[in-house]
Amino acid sequence: MTKSLVLAFFLSSWSFQVDAQVLVQAAHTALQPQIGRDADGFKLCGVRALVLDKKPTVIEAYDFSINLRADMFDGLIKAGKSTTTLKDFNRGITSSKAVVPAPVAFWIANELNGKPLMPTSVIPAETPGFILAGGDFVQSWETILAIMKGERMQMALRYKNQGIDTVVSFSGSLKDEEQKPLFACLEGLQERIVNEASQASKK
């Protein structure tokens, strides 16, 4: 193969990769801590994010959450999105109806880290237009921390027959009164998991 053919192949492959994804900056991001308890202490810890992408005629609201549970060895991810016309949005009207059918894939990554959190075993959620999926426990933990600390993140939802992925770059922030209990939850959950694993190994 000549050098010119090699160069042409490289350029065509590079162009395809560029065309396959479009990077946009979120117009707004809202975060919400998620904390659950049972009789034994913290049972669920995580964060929910609502990320808005403003397009010429509509607002797309990406809605996803990443949680850790004491009774699961994986992270738990839920993701979907809704759309609102820009006219309605400017009038203060937002849609609570998710886009259907549900997406088929979701990923999220720290903007400066090339390795994304990739869900496994994606299934439809009870909420129409959303998916549920597992995710590596450690990566899910790191992603939750990165989001709550306000680090720049990138995420994307993929829908069936979608030709181009829209990658949304975003960052949000939690108030101190929201961060502290979430940190406490994560620490308590970690301690609970270690203690339960230790007790199980003694049996």
JSON list of N, CA and C in Angstrom, two decimals, residues 128-156:
[
{"chain": "A", "resi": 128, "resn": "PRO", "atom": "N", "xyz": [-41.35, 5.26, 31.61]},
{"chain": "A", "resi": 128, "resn": "PRO", "atom": "CA", "xyz": [-41.26, 5.25, 30.14]},
{"chain": "A", "resi": 128, "resn": "PRO", "atom": "C", "xyz": [-40.17, 6.21, 29.64]},
{"chain": "A", "resi": 129, "resn": "GLY", "atom": "N", "xyz": [-39.39, 5.74, 28.66]},
{"chain": "A", "resi": 129, "resn": "GLY", "atom": "CA", "xyz": [-38.36, 6.58, 28.08]},
{"chain": "A", "resi": 129, "resn": "GLY", "atom": "C", "xyz": [-37.03, 6.54, 28.81]},
{"chain": "A", "resi": 130, "resn": "PHE", "atom": "N", "xyz": [-36.93, 5.72, 29.84]},
{"chain": "A", "resi": 130, "resn": "PHE", "atom": "CA", "xyz": [-35.69, 5.63, 30.61]},
{"chain": "A", "resi": 130, "resn": "PHE", "atom": "C", "xyz": [-35.14, 4.20, 30.56]},
{"chain": "A", "resi": 131, "resn": "ILE", "atom": "N", "xyz": [-33.84, 4.10, 30.77]},
{"chain": "A", "resi": 131, "resn": "ILE", "atom": "CA", "xyz": [-33.18, 2.80, 30.89]},
{"chain": "A", "resi": 131, "resn": "ILE", "atom": "C", "xyz": [-32.56, 2.67, 32.27]},
{"chain": "A", "resi": 132, "resn": "LEU", "atom": "N", "xyz": [-32.41, 1.42, 32.70]},
{"chain": "A", "resi": 132, "resn": "LEU", "atom": "CA", "xyz": [-31.66, 1.09, 33.91]},
{"chain": "A", "resi": 132, "resn": "LEU", "atom": "C", "xyz": [-30.45, 0.26, 33.48]},
{"chain": "A", "resi": 133, "resn": "ALA", "atom": "N", "xyz": [-29.35, 0.44, 34.17]},
{"chain": "A", "resi": 133, "resn": "ALA", "atom": "CA", "xyz": [-28.16, -0.32, 33.82]},
{"chain": "A", "resi": 133, "resn": "ALA", "atom": "C", "xyz": [-27.23, -0.40, 35.02]},
{"chain": "A", "resi": 134, "resn": "GLY", "atom": "N", "xyz": [-26.43, -1.46, 35.02]},
{"chain": "A", "resi": 134, "resn": "GLY", "atom": "CA", "xyz": [-25.37, -1.56, 36.01]},
{"chain": "A", "resi": 134, "resn": "GLY", "atom": "C", "xyz": [-24.13, -0.86, 35.50]},
{"chain": "A", "resi": 135, "resn": "GLY", "atom": "N", "xyz": [-23.18, -0.61, 36.38]},
{"chain": "A", "resi": 135, "resn": "GLY", "atom": "CA", "xyz": [-21.92, 0.01, 36.01]},
{"chain": "A", "resi": 135, "resn": "GLY", "atom": "C", "xyz": [-20.86, -0.39, 37.01]},
{"chain": "A", "resi": 136, "resn": "ASP", "atom": "N", "xyz": [-19.62, -0.42, 36.59]},
{"chain": "A", "resi": 136, "resn": "ASP", "atom": "CA", "xyz": [-18.53, -0.77, 37.49]},
{"chain": "A", "resi": 136, "resn": "ASP", "atom": "C", "xyz": [-18.62, 0.03, 38.79]},
{"chain": "A", "resi": 137, "resn": "PHE", "atom": "N", "xyz": [-18.52, -0.66, 39.93]},
{"chain": "A", "resi": 137, "resn": "PHE", "atom": "CA", "xyz": [-18.73, -0.03, 41.23]},
{"chain": "A", "resi": 137, "resn": "PHE", "atom": "C", "xyz": [-17.73, 1.11, 41.48]},
{"chain": "A", "resi": 138, "resn": "VAL", "atom": "N", "xyz": [-16.46, 0.83, 41.25]},
{"chain": "A", "resi": 138, "resn": "VAL", "atom": "CA", "xyz": [-15.43, 1.85, 41.52]},
{"chain": "A", "resi": 138, "resn": "VAL", "atom": "C", "xyz": [-15.58, 3.04, 40.57]},
{"chain": "A", "resi": 139, "resn": "GLN", "atom": "N", "xyz": [-15.82, 2.76, 39.30]},
{"chain": "A", "resi": 139, "resn": "GLN", "atom": "CA", "xyz": [-16.02, 3.86, 38.34]},
{"chain": "A", "resi": 139, "resn": "GLN", "atom": "C", "xyz": [-17.26, 4.68, 38.69]},
{"chain": "A", "resi": 140, "resn": "SER", "atom": "N", "xyz": [-18.32, 4.01, 39.12]},
{"chain": "A", "resi": 140, "resn": "SER", "atom": "CA", "xyz": [-19.53, 4.73, 39.52]},
{"chain": "A", "resi": 140, "resn": "SER", "atom": "C", "xyz": [-19.25, 5.63, 40.71]},
{"chain": "A", "resi": 141, "resn": "TRP", "atom": "N", "xyz": [-18.48, 5.12, 41.67]},
{"chain": "A", "resi": 141, "resn": "TRP", "atom": "CA", "xyz": [-18.10, 5.90, 42.85]},
{"chain": "A", "resi": 141, "resn": "TRP", "atom": "C", "xyz": [-17.31, 7.14, 42.44]},
{"chain": "A", "resi": 142, "resn": "GLU", "atom": "N", "xyz": [-16.32, 6.93, 41.57]},
{"chain": "A", "resi": 142, "resn": "GLU", "atom": "CA", "xyz": [-15.48, 8.04, 41.12]},
{"chain": "A", "resi": 142, "resn": "GLU", "atom": "C", "xyz": [-16.29, 9.07, 40.32]},
{"chain": "A", "resi": 143, "resn": "THR", "atom": "N", "xyz": [-17.24, 8.59, 39.54]},
{"chain": "A", "resi": 143, "resn": "THR", "atom": "CA", "xyz": [-18.07, 9.50, 38.73]},
{"chain": "A", "resi": 143, "resn": "THR", "atom": "C", "xyz": [-18.97, 10.34, 39.61]},
{"chain": "A", "resi": 144, "resn": "ILE", "atom": "N", "xyz": [-19.56, 9.73, 40.63]},
{"chain": "A", "resi": 144, "resn": "ILE", "atom": "CA", "xyz": [-20.39, 10.48, 41.58]},
{"chain": "A", "resi": 144, "resn": "ILE", "atom": "C", "xyz": [-19.57, 11.58, 42.25]},
{"chain": "A", "resi": 145, "resn": "LEU", "atom": "N", "xyz": [-18.37, 11.23, 42.71]},
{"chain": "A", "resi": 145, "resn": "LEU", "atom": "CA", "xyz": [-17.50, 12.22, 43.36]},
{"chain": "A", "resi": 145, "resn": "LEU", "atom": "C", "xyz": [-17.14, 13.35, 42.41]},
{"chain": "A", "resi": 146, "resn": "ALA", "atom": "N", "xyz": [-16.81, 13.01, 41.16]},
{"chain": "A", "resi": 146, "resn": "ALA", "atom": "CA", "xyz": [-16.43, 14.02, 40.19]},
{"chain": "A", "resi": 146, "resn": "ALA", "atom": "C", "xyz": [-17.58, 14.99, 39.92]},
{"chain": "A", "resi": 147, "resn": "ILE", "atom": "N", "xyz": [-18.79, 14.44, 39.77]},
{"chain": "A", "resi": 147, "resn": "ILE", "atom": "CA", "xyz": [-19.95, 15.29, 39.50]},
{"chain": "A", "resi": 147, "resn": "ILE", "atom": "C", "xyz": [-20.22, 16.22, 40.68]},
{"chain": "A", "resi": 148, "resn": "MET", "atom": "N", "xyz": [-20.23, 15.68, 41.88]},
{"chain": "A", "resi": 148, "resn": "MET", "atom": "CA", "xyz": [-20.58, 16.49, 43.05]},
{"chain": "A", "resi": 148, "resn": "MET", "atom": "C", "xyz": [-19.51, 17.53, 43.38]},
{"chain": "A", "resi": 149, "resn": "LYS", "atom": "N", "xyz": [-18.27, 17.29, 42.92]},
{"chain": "A", "resi": 149, "resn": "LYS", "atom": "CA", "xyz": [-17.20, 18.26, 43.14]},
{"chain": "A", "resi": 149, "resn": "LYS", "atom": "C", "xyz": [-17.18, 19.34, 42.07]},
{"chain": "A", "resi": 150, "resn": "GLY", "atom": "N", "xyz": [-18.07, 19.23, 41.07]},
{"chain": "A", "resi": 150, "resn": "GLY", "atom": "CA", "xyz": [-18.15, 20.26, 40.04]},
{"chain": "A", "resi": 150, "resn": "GLY", "atom": "C", "xyz": [-17.16, 20.11, 38.91]},
{"chain": "A", "resi": 151, "resn": "GLU", "atom": "N", "xyz": [-16.57, 18.92, 38.75]},
{"chain": "A", "resi": 151, "resn": "GLU", "atom": "CA", "xyz": [-15.62, 18.73, 37.66]},
{"chain": "A", "resi": 151, "resn": "GLU", "atom": "C", "xyz": [-16.35, 18.70, 36.31]},
{"chain": "A", "resi": 152, "resn": "ARG", "atom": "N", "xyz": [-15.63, 19.07, 35.25]},
{"chain": "A", "resi": 152, "resn": "ARG", "atom": "CA", "xyz": [-16.22, 19.06, 33.92]},
{"chain": "A", "resi": 152, "resn": "ARG", "atom": "C", "xyz": [-16.43, 17.61, 33.47]},
{"chain": "A", "resi": 153, "resn": "MET", "atom": "N", "xyz": [-17.63, 17.32, 33.00]},
{"chain": "A", "resi": 153, "resn": "MET", "atom": "CA", "xyz": [-17.98, 15.97, 32.58]},
{"chain": "A", "resi": 153, "resn": "MET", "atom": "C", "xyz": [-18.53, 16.00, 31.16]},
{"chain": "A", "resi": 154, "resn": "GLN", "atom": "N", "xyz": [-18.51, 14.84, 30.52]},
{"chain": "A", "resi": 154, "resn": "GLN", "atom": "CA", "xyz": [-19.15, 14.67, 29.21]},
{"chain": "A", "resi": 154, "resn": "GLN", "atom": "C", "xyz": [-20.04, 13.45, 29.27]},
{"chain": "A", "resi": 155, "resn": "MET", "atom": "N", "xyz": [-21.21, 13.52, 28.64]},
{"chain": "A", "resi": 155, "resn": "MET", "atom": "CA", "xyz": [-22.13, 12.39, 28.62]},
{"chain": "A", "resi": 155, "resn": "MET", "atom": "C", "xyz": [-22.87, 12.33, 27.30]},
{"chain": "A", "resi": 156, "resn": "ALA", "atom": "N", "xyz": [-23.42, 11.15, 27.00]},
{"chain": "A", "resi": 156, "resn": "ALA", "atom": "CA", "xyz": [-24.20, 11.00, 25.77]},
{"chain": "A", "resi": 156, "resn": "ALA", "atom": "C", "xyz": [-25.21, 9.87, 25.94]}
]
